[in-house]
Amino acid sequence: MSLRVLLQENPRIIILASESHALLFRYNPSDVTPSSDGIFSKPSSQTSVTKCVVEFAALESFDLSTYHSLQASAVHGTLGLINLGADIFLCVITAAARVATVRPGENVQKILSVEFYCLNRNGYDTCILDGADPYSMSYSNSGEQAYSHGSDLRDNAIDHPCIELKKVLSGGTFYYSVDFDLTNRLQDRLSEGSAFDIDSLDEDYLWNAYMIDSLIRFRSRLSENEKNILDTSRMLTSAIRGFVMTVTISAAASPLQSLKSHYPSTLTVLSRLSCRRAGTRFNSRGLDDDGYVANFVESETVLWHPSGLCFSYAQVRGSVPIFWEQATGLLPNQQKIQITRSPEATQPAFNKHFEQLELTYGTVHILNLMSATKVGEVELTARYQHHTQQSPLSEGPSGHRLIQSHFDFHAETKGPSGYEAASMVRRLIQDKADSFAYLLCDTIEQPRDDSDRSEMLNKAQSTIILQQQGVFRVNCLDCLDRTNLIQTILSHMAIELFLSHRSERATADFWMRHSSIWADNGDALSKIYAGTGALKSSFTRHGKMSLAGAIADARKSATRMYINNFADKGRQNTVDMLLGRLVEQHPVYLYDPVNDFVDSQLRERAHEYTTAETIDIYAGTFNLNGKGANIKQDLSAWLCPRLGSQHRQPEIVAVGFQEMVELSPQQIMSTDPSRRQVWEQAVGVTINNRVKRPTQEEYVLLRSGQLVGAALVIFVKSSALKKIKNVEGSVKKTGMSGMAGNKGAVAIRMDYGSTRICFVTAHLAAGFANYEERNRDYGTISHGLRFQRNRSIDDHDTVIWLGDFNYRIGLSDDKVRRLIQAGDLGTLYQNDQLNLQMIAGHAFPYYSESQITFMPTYKYDNGTDEYDTSEKARIPAWCDRILRKGNNVKQIEYATAPLRFSDHRPVYATFKCTVQSIDEKRKEELSQSLYERRKPDVTHASANGNKKTLKDHASYRSVAAGLPPASSDRRKWWLDHGLSARSQAQPPQSNMVLNPMRPPNPFTATNESDWIMVGRSAEAEASERKTSTPPSRIRSPLQPPDRKPEASSRRSTQMFSEDVLASPTLPSPRRSSTASTAAGVRRKPAPPVPKKPPLLSRSGTGPSDRPMHATEHNPAEEDFRNGDGHNASSPSPSSWKGLGTSTSPARPSPFTEGNRVPQAPPSSLPPRALATPGGGEDRGSGRGNLLDQDDEGAKTIPSLQPLRPQ
């Protein structure tokens, strides 16, 4: 059935029209923005949810005279809607070709070209999306072109925000069918009726699930008749990615010669690539917390005979199901493999993966093809075998449901037989292959003649004769070349088994076609994952390896190296965009007045599906100074300090190290993980040795990361593993302009429930005067360190930095040592470089640090408590720090530990963090219940033509994204909770009416009252007004010219407020006289212009309450601490230069508890030095004479944290 794309310019409407019906799309902006946890909130000035109005109706109900065609030729359906920045695009398939017929009436189309039409602007209508090769060398590396944020674009091919999406979707790797459900194998879909049923689609393989989801929901709310019409029109399509092809087997070459037929048979291979952990070769490896693995493919071989008999056999491939990563490199086979989680932390996700496979396929037989000699593959194989043995499926009452076999492909094919020796795998798996069997089905009805043969087979019901009882899961390192060759053999074995049961034999021509189609399958899957065709495909295709095949493999290896190093980042970004996984990407919401009501109710009833809990976090940092020989020392004083009874066993333990190895020129360019692994073990032993109570739990290593000498290790309680997902790590080099790893950061992030937490350990630039370089290092790390899906450090709810930041104290060595002896930490902190840079907004904006109550942690003589006595005589400083950011985190402790084998002292901090968890199932049930309850009201109002009632249910349209909706007499956007938009003012007494003599301008000076008594003559009223004198106490707050401004204003304001409150007969305060006149009419001053919202910050209780800002200079405000003494900085204007410059007063945060007014500090606290315009100091009396000498280069800025009383 042909489809057309029609456009109406004003208002802009796009129609996808069939011969009888049309699907209408119209843009509808909204003022609600979804937050990261799925709960909606008011939008910022830059983002808003984009909504689309969708209607399905008969074509005759539209006036097509105002429409024109957008596409010259017919289209083949839509893949859905996608939101890029401020624009909504409709994706339609413009070119497709039939490549397979699985069974009669079950056709598969390959997508050859797509187009993206914008719903809200016409600027892209004339853009021609270039259909370039998505794997060409010119592929966008950064992917920034692909994700435009709605900026003004020129009509140029490269400016279209969907160009990268078009390249991927038009690359020949996507397939769809309008005849049957292509996302499920034949055994699972034999009884399905509709080709597009939301209940039957397997979202593991539905690649346009993100784009089509809103349209599927729209379809589910149609009547049954409308659903059938929509399905028949073939407007909605479900696309998979992978490989599909059918080859025709002539009657003479058919392997089923006993079934006499003059019609050809068909052999089809369908490979469905999972979209759950989709990505490119080095960007997507291993397992995730939901049990999904990278490059997971379900491959199905289907042999159909004209008699109606159909054979099917399925097998799967996928990355090794443990948490591991592999970095790119320019040398083949030199990329290092890193296992990122401990066995204890991996086992739950490993079990989840195989439980899903066992539920879908039955018994799972693992066939591992990795090498037994290569270092990285040996480590993966050992861990694979360990987890298999620990799996509950390996041993159980129902027998062994998980079996593992190891076949070293490279070792077995190394001999003179070459790849032919791969067939030796048959002896290893023959017994299981026979027990797993295959799917065999037949049709009940047969056609009576040739004319109705195809139609009858399409309507005939299939009868299952035999079912497949198990599956082989094959893997090598990449699951490409070796895997495809072995899977070809497995398919060969399954067909042989089927034919042997029927006493049949296949011809050589049949096996040649079978090998050829499997070689094409391997090339297609390899091109998706690695960028080139599969290696060894020449042998797979022809059964022998030729010189030309070897040369082709060498060329493919070189091309893979280039693509993996220079193009895969952009390809990964495009895949994440297609699947809706970018950090700030939001789906397109369909306009529905009922949905708007449901969304508002979900926000108000969030407590019904959201649970909050408070967890404890321990964070510690230690610069080891390369002293690895002291690893056996007792670390309990640092890792397990004796804390108060209010401290519980922390759920998360984050430990950062710096200078784990000596930073020699040879070592700063590479990372040796052996030293990190030794310290990991030492930390784990220490914290688990202190777990003695029965109620306490042991810790397991969640993940670790390393950058030369810096390392970050995360341990969690075993019970917390089930709440943690999406654990990722990343590093950023800052040494030698980003080339060396002697300086930089290691970061690990996670989702604890629905709360995003990030830990960063950093080692910044050294040197007393290099504070600006340290600021640059912070900026490089904060903006340049990226996790998967382009997620940054700031894209988290809670961030904790810990490490050797190397900021020094800006005083001379002699002064610092004398202040340390005097215990004057406040003066030291006032001159601390990090404190000053945070005040000035040059580093760590919005971060907070608790009060420092310990001595400087650097630099000590090793093994002593004496500061540096060497010739260099380095100035003591607080180099080792811990900072935090987040409204949900409160710091409890901040201290150091007496470990003396390094020239630094270790520092630790404890936190209370509130995390939230969303019960998605409960939320969906509540949403469905609210929808069903509200829908009849709107439907009834619409059916009765009650537009006012319907308008109450609908949301008002905004004139532009980010602006509030238009107001009406019935509703104002600034009124909530059902308040009336019209005034409900009532007279103070029943015999009073509004005074007609009062000026309508409320700011005009007048003695007229708001209300007057009725029943009295106008003459009497006028006479009384002329003879009576207004009470002096009700004089306007504005002073007459002959009065002092301050006193007059203060007295009149006080009199006004007191008398108005005391006298009920006086006019309403709002309409009372507000301006007295001594010379003419004076106007009330205009109300103040509202300021922008202050910087978001939140205070709590405990050691760190109130975030302070860089620009505060009021002494009373500066001394305000709430018993804390931390600081928090905000960014300063670009014109600020130097240390601690202030230009404007800071604004308090609206989230500060109770909006408390700053109070003076306790009298026991000494006053701090205040900066004067001349650069001098107003020193407090409690300082002594330690600062009387001149200090070159030292600048004193008001500290944000006073000394605590001793």
Short mmCIF file of N, CA, C and O in Angstrom, two decimals, residues 912-1001:
data_model
loop_
_atom_site.label_atom_id
_atom_site.label_comp_id
_atom_site.label_asym_id
_atom_site.label_seq_id
_atom_site.Cartn_x
_atom_site.Cartn_y
_atom_site.Cartn_z
N LYS A 912 26.45 11.70 55.00
CA LYS A 912 25.10 11.17 54.94
C LYS A 912 24.50 11.61 53.61
O LYS A 912 24.46 12.81 53.30
N CYS A 913 24.04 10.67 52.84
CA CYS A 913 23.52 10.97 51.50
C CYS A 913 22.13 10.38 51.36
O CYS A 913 21.92 9.19 51.65
N THR A 914 21.19 11.20 50.95
CA THR A 914 19.82 10.75 50.72
C THR A 914 19.66 10.31 49.26
O THR A 914 19.89 11.11 48.35
N VAL A 915 19.31 9.07 49.07
CA VAL A 915 19.12 8.53 47.72
C VAL A 915 17.67 8.12 47.55
O VAL A 915 16.98 7.77 48.51
N GLN A 916 17.21 8.19 46.31
CA GLN A 916 15.83 7.86 46.01
C GLN A 916 15.78 6.69 45.03
O GLN A 916 16.66 6.53 44.18
N SER A 917 14.73 5.92 45.15
CA SER A 917 14.49 4.80 44.25
C SER A 917 13.06 4.90 43.74
O SER A 917 12.13 5.14 44.52
N ILE A 918 12.90 4.72 42.45
CA ILE A 918 11.58 4.79 41.81
C ILE A 918 11.14 3.39 41.45
O ILE A 918 11.85 2.66 40.76
N ASP A 919 9.97 3.02 41.91
CA ASP A 919 9.36 1.75 41.54
C ASP A 919 8.63 1.94 40.22
O ASP A 919 7.50 2.43 40.18
N GLU A 920 9.31 1.58 39.13
CA GLU A 920 8.74 1.83 37.80
C GLU A 920 7.44 1.06 37.59
O GLU A 920 6.52 1.56 36.92
N LYS A 921 7.36 -0.12 38.14
CA LYS A 921 6.13 -0.91 37.98
C LYS A 921 4.97 -0.24 38.68
O LYS A 921 3.87 -0.12 38.12
N ARG A 922 5.19 0.21 39.91
CA ARG A 922 4.14 0.90 40.65
C ARG A 922 3.76 2.21 39.97
O ARG A 922 2.58 2.58 39.90
N LYS A 923 4.74 2.92 39.44
CA LYS A 923 4.47 4.17 38.74
C LYS A 923 3.62 3.94 37.50
O LYS A 923 2.68 4.69 37.22
N GLU A 924 3.92 2.88 36.76
CA GLU A 924 3.14 2.58 35.56
C GLU A 924 1.72 2.18 35.92
O GLU A 924 0.76 2.56 35.25
N GLU A 925 1.57 1.39 36.99
CA GLU A 925 0.22 1.01 37.43
C GLU A 925 -0.58 2.23 37.85
O GLU A 925 -1.77 2.36 37.51
N LEU A 926 0.04 3.13 38.59
CA LEU A 926 -0.65 4.34 39.01
C LEU A 926 -1.01 5.21 37.81
O LEU A 926 -2.12 5.76 37.74
N SER A 927 -0.10 5.31 36.87
CA SER A 927 -0.37 6.09 35.67
C SER A 927 -1.55 5.52 34.89
O SER A 927 -2.43 6.27 34.44
N GLN A 928 -1.58 4.21 34.73
CA GLN A 928 -2.66 3.59 34.00
C GLN A 928 -4.00 3.78 34.72
O GLN A 928 -5.03 4.04 34.09
N SER A 929 -3.97 3.66 36.05
CA SER A 929 -5.18 3.83 36.83
C SER A 929 -5.71 5.25 36.70
O SER A 929 -6.92 5.47 36.52
N LEU A 930 -4.82 6.24 36.80
CA LEU A 930 -5.25 7.63 36.66
C LEU A 930 -5.78 7.91 35.27
O LEU A 930 -6.76 8.65 35.10
N TYR A 931 -5.16 7.33 34.27
CA TYR A 931 -5.61 7.57 32.90
C TYR A 931 -7.01 7.01 32.67
O TYR A 931 -7.88 7.68 32.09
N GLU A 932 -7.23 5.79 33.13
CA GLU A 932 -8.53 5.18 32.93
C GLU A 932 -9.61 5.91 33.71
O GLU A 932 -10.76 5.98 33.29
N ARG A 933 -9.27 6.49 34.85
CA ARG A 933 -10.24 7.20 35.66
C ARG A 933 -10.59 8.56 35.04
O ARG A 933 -11.71 9.02 35.14
N ARG A 934 -9.63 9.19 34.40
CA ARG A 934 -9.85 10.54 33.87
C ARG A 934 -10.42 10.54 32.45
O ARG A 934 -11.12 11.47 32.06
N LYS A 935 -10.13 9.50 31.70
CA LYS A 935 -10.50 9.49 30.29
C LYS A 935 -12.00 9.65 30.06
O LYS A 935 -12.42 10.40 29.17
N PRO A 936 -12.88 8.99 30.83
CA PRO A 936 -14.33 9.17 30.58
C PRO A 936 -14.80 10.61 30.72
O PRO A 936 -15.69 11.06 29.99
N ASP A 937 -14.20 11.38 31.65
CA ASP A 937 -14.62 12.77 31.83
C ASP A 937 -14.33 13.60 30.59
O ASP A 937 -15.18 14.36 30.11
N VAL A 938 -13.14 13.44 30.04
CA VAL A 938 -12.77 14.21 28.86
C VAL A 938 -13.56 13.73 27.65
O VAL A 938 -14.04 14.53 26.85
N THR A 939 -13.73 12.41 27.53
CA THR A 939 -14.49 11.88 26.40
C THR A 939 -15.93 12.35 26.43
O THR A 939 -16.51 12.75 25.42
N HIS A 940 -16.52 12.36 27.62
CA HIS A 940 -17.91 12.81 27.76
C HIS A 940 -18.02 14.29 27.44
O HIS A 940 -18.95 14.72 26.75
N ALA A 941 -17.05 15.08 27.91
CA ALA A 941 -17.10 16.52 27.63
C ALA A 941 -16.96 16.79 26.14
O ALA A 941 -17.63 17.65 25.58
N SER A 942 -16.09 16.05 25.50
CA SER A 942 -15.89 16.25 24.06
C SER A 942 -17.12 15.82 23.27
O SER A 942 -17.52 16.47 22.31
N ALA A 943 -17.74 14.71 23.68
CA ALA A 943 -18.91 14.22 22.96
C ALA A 943 -20.08 15.18 23.09
O ALA A 943 -20.88 15.34 22.17
N ASN A 944 -20.19 15.87 24.24
CA ASN A 944 -21.30 16.80 24.45
C ASN A 944 -21.00 18.21 23.93
O ASN A 944 -21.82 19.11 24.10
N GLY A 945 -19.83 18.36 23.36
CA GLY A 945 -19.48 19.68 22.83
C GLY A 945 -19.21 20.71 23.90
O GLY A 945 -19.28 21.91 23.63
N ASN A 946 -18.95 20.30 25.11
CA ASN A 946 -18.68 21.24 26.19
C ASN A 946 -17.22 21.69 26.10
O ASN A 946 -16.35 21.13 26.72
N LYS A 947 -16.95 22.70 25.29
CA LYS A 947 -15.59 23.10 25.05
C LYS A 947 -14.95 23.72 26.28
O LYS A 947 -13.77 23.58 26.51
N LYS A 948 -15.73 24.42 27.09
CA LYS A 948 -15.14 25.00 28.29
C LYS A 948 -14.67 23.93 29.25
O LYS A 948 -13.61 24.01 29.83
N THR A 949 -15.50 22.90 29.42
CA THR A 949 -15.10 21.83 30.32
C THR A 949 -13.89 21.10 29.78
O THR A 949 -12.95 20.77 30.51
N LEU A 950 -13.86 20.86 28.48
CA LEU A 950 -12.72 20.19 27.88
C LEU A 950 -11.47 21.04 28.00
O LEU A 950 -10.38 20.54 28.22
N LYS A 951 -11.67 22.36 27.91
CA LYS A 951 -10.51 23.24 28.00
C LYS A 951 -9.89 23.20 29.39
O LYS A 951 -8.70 23.41 29.56
N ASP A 952 -10.70 22.93 30.39
CA ASP A 952 -10.16 22.81 31.74
C ASP A 952 -9.21 21.63 31.84
O ASP A 952 -8.26 21.65 32.62
N HIS A 953 -9.51 20.56 31.09
CA HIS A 953 -8.65 19.39 31.16
C HIS A 953 -7.38 19.58 30.35
O HIS A 953 -6.37 18.96 30.63
N ALA A 954 -7.43 20.38 29.31
CA ALA A 954 -6.30 20.52 28.41
C ALA A 954 -5.32 21.56 28.94
O ALA A 954 -5.67 22.46 29.66
N SER A 955 -4.06 21.40 28.53
CA SER A 955 -3.05 22.38 28.90
C SER A 955 -3.05 23.49 27.86
O SER A 955 -3.32 23.26 26.70
N TYR A 956 -2.76 24.72 28.31
CA TYR A 956 -2.75 25.85 27.38
C TYR A 956 -1.45 25.87 26.62
O TYR A 956 -0.40 25.53 27.13
N ARG A 957 -1.52 26.27 25.37
CA ARG A 957 -0.35 26.28 24.51
C ARG A 957 0.52 27.49 24.82
O ARG A 957 0.02 28.59 25.01
N SER A 958 1.83 27.26 24.80
CA SER A 958 2.77 28.35 24.95
C SER A 958 3.02 28.98 23.60
O SER A 958 2.97 28.30 22.57
N VAL A 959 3.33 30.26 23.62
CA VAL A 959 3.64 30.93 22.35
C VAL A 959 5.04 30.58 21.89
O VAL A 959 5.36 30.68 20.71
N ALA A 960 5.90 30.13 22.81
CA ALA A 960 7.25 29.70 22.45
C ALA A 960 7.74 28.77 23.53
O ALA A 960 7.27 28.80 24.67
N ALA A 961 8.71 27.93 23.16
CA ALA A 961 9.26 26.98 24.12
C ALA A 961 9.89 27.72 25.28
O ALA A 961 10.63 28.68 25.10
N GLY A 962 9.59 27.27 26.50
CA GLY A 962 10.15 27.88 27.69
C GLY A 962 9.31 28.97 28.30
O GLY A 962 9.57 29.39 29.42
N LEU A 963 8.30 29.48 27.57
CA LEU A 963 7.42 30.51 28.10
C LEU A 963 6.17 29.87 28.71
O LEU A 963 5.77 28.78 28.31
N PRO A 964 5.54 30.55 29.68
CA PRO A 964 4.32 29.98 30.27
C PRO A 964 3.18 30.00 29.26
O PRO A 964 3.19 30.77 28.30
N PRO A 965 2.17 29.17 29.47
CA PRO A 965 1.03 29.17 28.55
C PRO A 965 0.20 30.43 28.69
O PRO A 965 0.29 31.16 29.68
N ALA A 966 -0.61 30.68 27.68
CA ALA A 966 -1.46 31.87 27.69
C ALA A 966 -2.49 31.78 28.82
O ALA A 966 -2.94 30.69 29.18
N SER A 967 -2.88 32.92 29.35
CA SER A 967 -3.85 32.97 30.44
C SER A 967 -5.24 33.23 29.89
O SER A 967 -5.42 33.64 28.75
N SER A 968 -6.23 33.01 30.72
CA SER A 968 -7.63 33.26 30.35
C SER A 968 -8.38 33.70 31.60
O SER A 968 -7.82 33.78 32.70
N ASP A 969 -9.69 33.97 31.44
CA ASP A 969 -10.49 34.34 32.59
C ASP A 969 -10.64 33.19 33.56
O ASP A 969 -10.93 33.39 34.74
N ARG A 970 -10.44 31.98 33.05
CA ARG A 970 -10.66 30.81 33.89
C ARG A 970 -9.38 30.28 34.52
O ARG A 970 -9.42 29.55 35.50
N ARG A 971 -8.23 30.65 33.95
CA ARG A 971 -6.99 30.09 34.46
C ARG A 971 -5.84 31.05 34.23
O ARG A 971 -5.75 31.68 33.19
N LYS A 972 -4.97 31.15 35.25
CA LYS A 972 -3.75 31.92 35.16
C LYS A 972 -2.58 30.98 35.45
O LYS A 972 -2.66 30.14 36.36
N TRP A 973 -1.50 31.14 34.69
CA TRP A 973 -0.39 30.20 34.87
C TRP A 973 0.31 30.36 36.21
O TRP A 973 0.97 29.46 36.69
N TRP A 974 0.15 31.56 36.86
CA TRP A 974 0.83 31.76 38.14
C TRP A 974 -0.03 31.33 39.33
O TRP A 974 0.38 31.45 40.47
N LEU A 975 -1.23 30.86 39.06
CA LEU A 975 -2.10 30.38 40.13
C LEU A 975 -2.14 28.86 40.10
O LEU A 975 -2.28 28.26 39.05
N ASP A 976 -2.00 28.26 41.24
CA ASP A 976 -2.01 26.81 41.36
C ASP A 976 -3.13 26.38 42.29
O ASP A 976 -3.80 27.20 42.93
N HIS A 977 -3.28 25.08 42.38
CA HIS A 977 -4.21 24.45 43.32
C HIS A 977 -5.65 24.91 43.09
O HIS A 977 -6.45 25.03 44.02
N GLY A 978 -6.01 25.22 41.87
CA GLY A 978 -7.40 25.52 41.54
C GLY A 978 -7.89 26.88 41.99
O GLY A 978 -9.10 27.11 42.07
N LEU A 979 -6.98 27.81 42.29
CA LEU A 979 -7.43 29.14 42.71
C LEU A 979 -8.10 29.86 41.54
O LEU A 979 -7.69 29.74 40.39
N SER A 980 -9.10 30.64 41.87
CA SER A 980 -9.82 31.36 40.83
C SER A 980 -8.96 32.47 40.27
O SER A 980 -8.19 33.11 40.98
N ALA A 981 -9.12 32.73 38.96
CA ALA A 981 -8.35 33.79 38.32
C ALA A 981 -9.00 35.15 38.53
O ALA A 981 -8.38 36.17 38.32
N ARG A 982 -10.27 35.20 38.92
CA ARG A 982 -10.97 36.45 39.14
C ARG A 982 -10.98 36.82 40.61
O ARG A 982 -10.95 35.96 41.48
N SER A 983 -11.07 38.10 40.87
CA SER A 983 -11.03 38.59 42.24
C SER A 983 -12.26 38.13 43.01
O SER A 983 -13.38 38.12 42.49
N GLN A 984 -12.07 37.80 44.29
CA GLN A 984 -13.17 37.40 45.17
C GLN A 984 -13.29 38.35 46.36
O GLN A 984 -13.75 37.97 47.42
N ALA A 985 -12.83 39.61 46.17
CA ALA A 985 -12.87 40.59 47.26
C ALA A 985 -14.31 40.91 47.65
O ALA A 985 -15.18 41.04 46.79
N GLN A 986 -14.56 41.04 48.96
CA GLN A 986 -15.89 41.35 49.49
C GLN A 986 -15.80 42.61 50.36
O GLN A 986 -14.78 42.88 50.98
N PRO A 987 -16.90 43.44 50.40
CA PRO A 987 -16.86 44.65 51.26
C PRO A 987 -16.78 44.26 52.72
O PRO A 987 -17.28 43.19 53.12
N PRO A 988 -16.16 45.08 53.52
CA PRO A 988 -16.02 44.75 54.95
C PRO A 988 -17.38 44.66 55.67
O PRO A 988 -17.50 43.95 56.66
N GLN A 989 -18.40 45.41 55.18
CA GLN A 989 -19.73 45.34 55.76
C GLN A 989 -20.75 45.26 54.64
O GLN A 989 -20.50 45.69 53.51
N SER A 990 -21.90 44.72 54.97
CA SER A 990 -22.92 44.51 53.95
C SER A 990 -23.47 45.82 53.38
O SER A 990 -23.99 45.86 52.27
N ASN A 991 -23.41 46.96 54.16
CA ASN A 991 -23.96 48.23 53.69
C ASN A 991 -22.88 49.12 53.09
O ASN A 991 -23.01 50.34 53.07
N MET A 992 -21.77 48.51 52.61
CA MET A 992 -20.69 49.26 52.00
C MET A 992 -20.57 48.90 50.52
O MET A 992 -20.81 47.75 50.13
N VAL A 993 -20.18 49.95 49.76
CA VAL A 993 -19.90 49.73 48.34
C VAL A 993 -18.58 50.41 48.02
O VAL A 993 -18.06 51.20 48.81
N LEU A 994 -18.03 50.10 46.81
CA LEU A 994 -16.80 50.74 46.39
C LEU A 994 -16.99 52.24 46.24
O LEU A 994 -18.04 52.71 45.77
N ASN A 995 -16.02 53.01 46.65
CA ASN A 995 -16.08 54.46 46.61
C ASN A 995 -15.85 54.94 45.16
O ASN A 995 -14.75 54.77 44.62
N PRO A 996 -16.85 55.52 44.50
CA PRO A 996 -16.67 55.96 43.10
C PRO A 996 -15.76 57.18 42.98
O PRO A 996 -15.28 57.48 41.89
N MET A 997 -15.50 57.88 44.10
CA MET A 997 -14.68 59.07 44.05
C MET A 997 -13.18 58.76 44.15
O MET A 997 -12.35 59.64 43.95
N ARG A 998 -12.87 57.54 44.47
CA ARG A 998 -11.45 57.19 44.63
C ARG A 998 -10.80 57.05 43.25
O ARG A 998 -11.35 56.43 42.36
N PRO A 999 -9.61 57.65 43.07
CA PRO A 999 -8.92 57.52 41.77
C PRO A 999 -8.62 56.06 41.45
O PRO A 999 -8.27 55.28 42.35
N PRO A 1000 -8.75 55.68 40.19
CA PRO A 1000 -8.50 54.26 39.85
C PRO A 1000 -7.04 53.85 39.97
O PRO A 1000 -6.76 52.66 40.12
N ASN A 1001 -6.14 54.84 39.92
CA ASN A 1001 -4.72 54.51 40.05
C ASN A 1001 -4.38 54.34 41.53
O ASN A 1001 -4.47 55.30 42.30
#
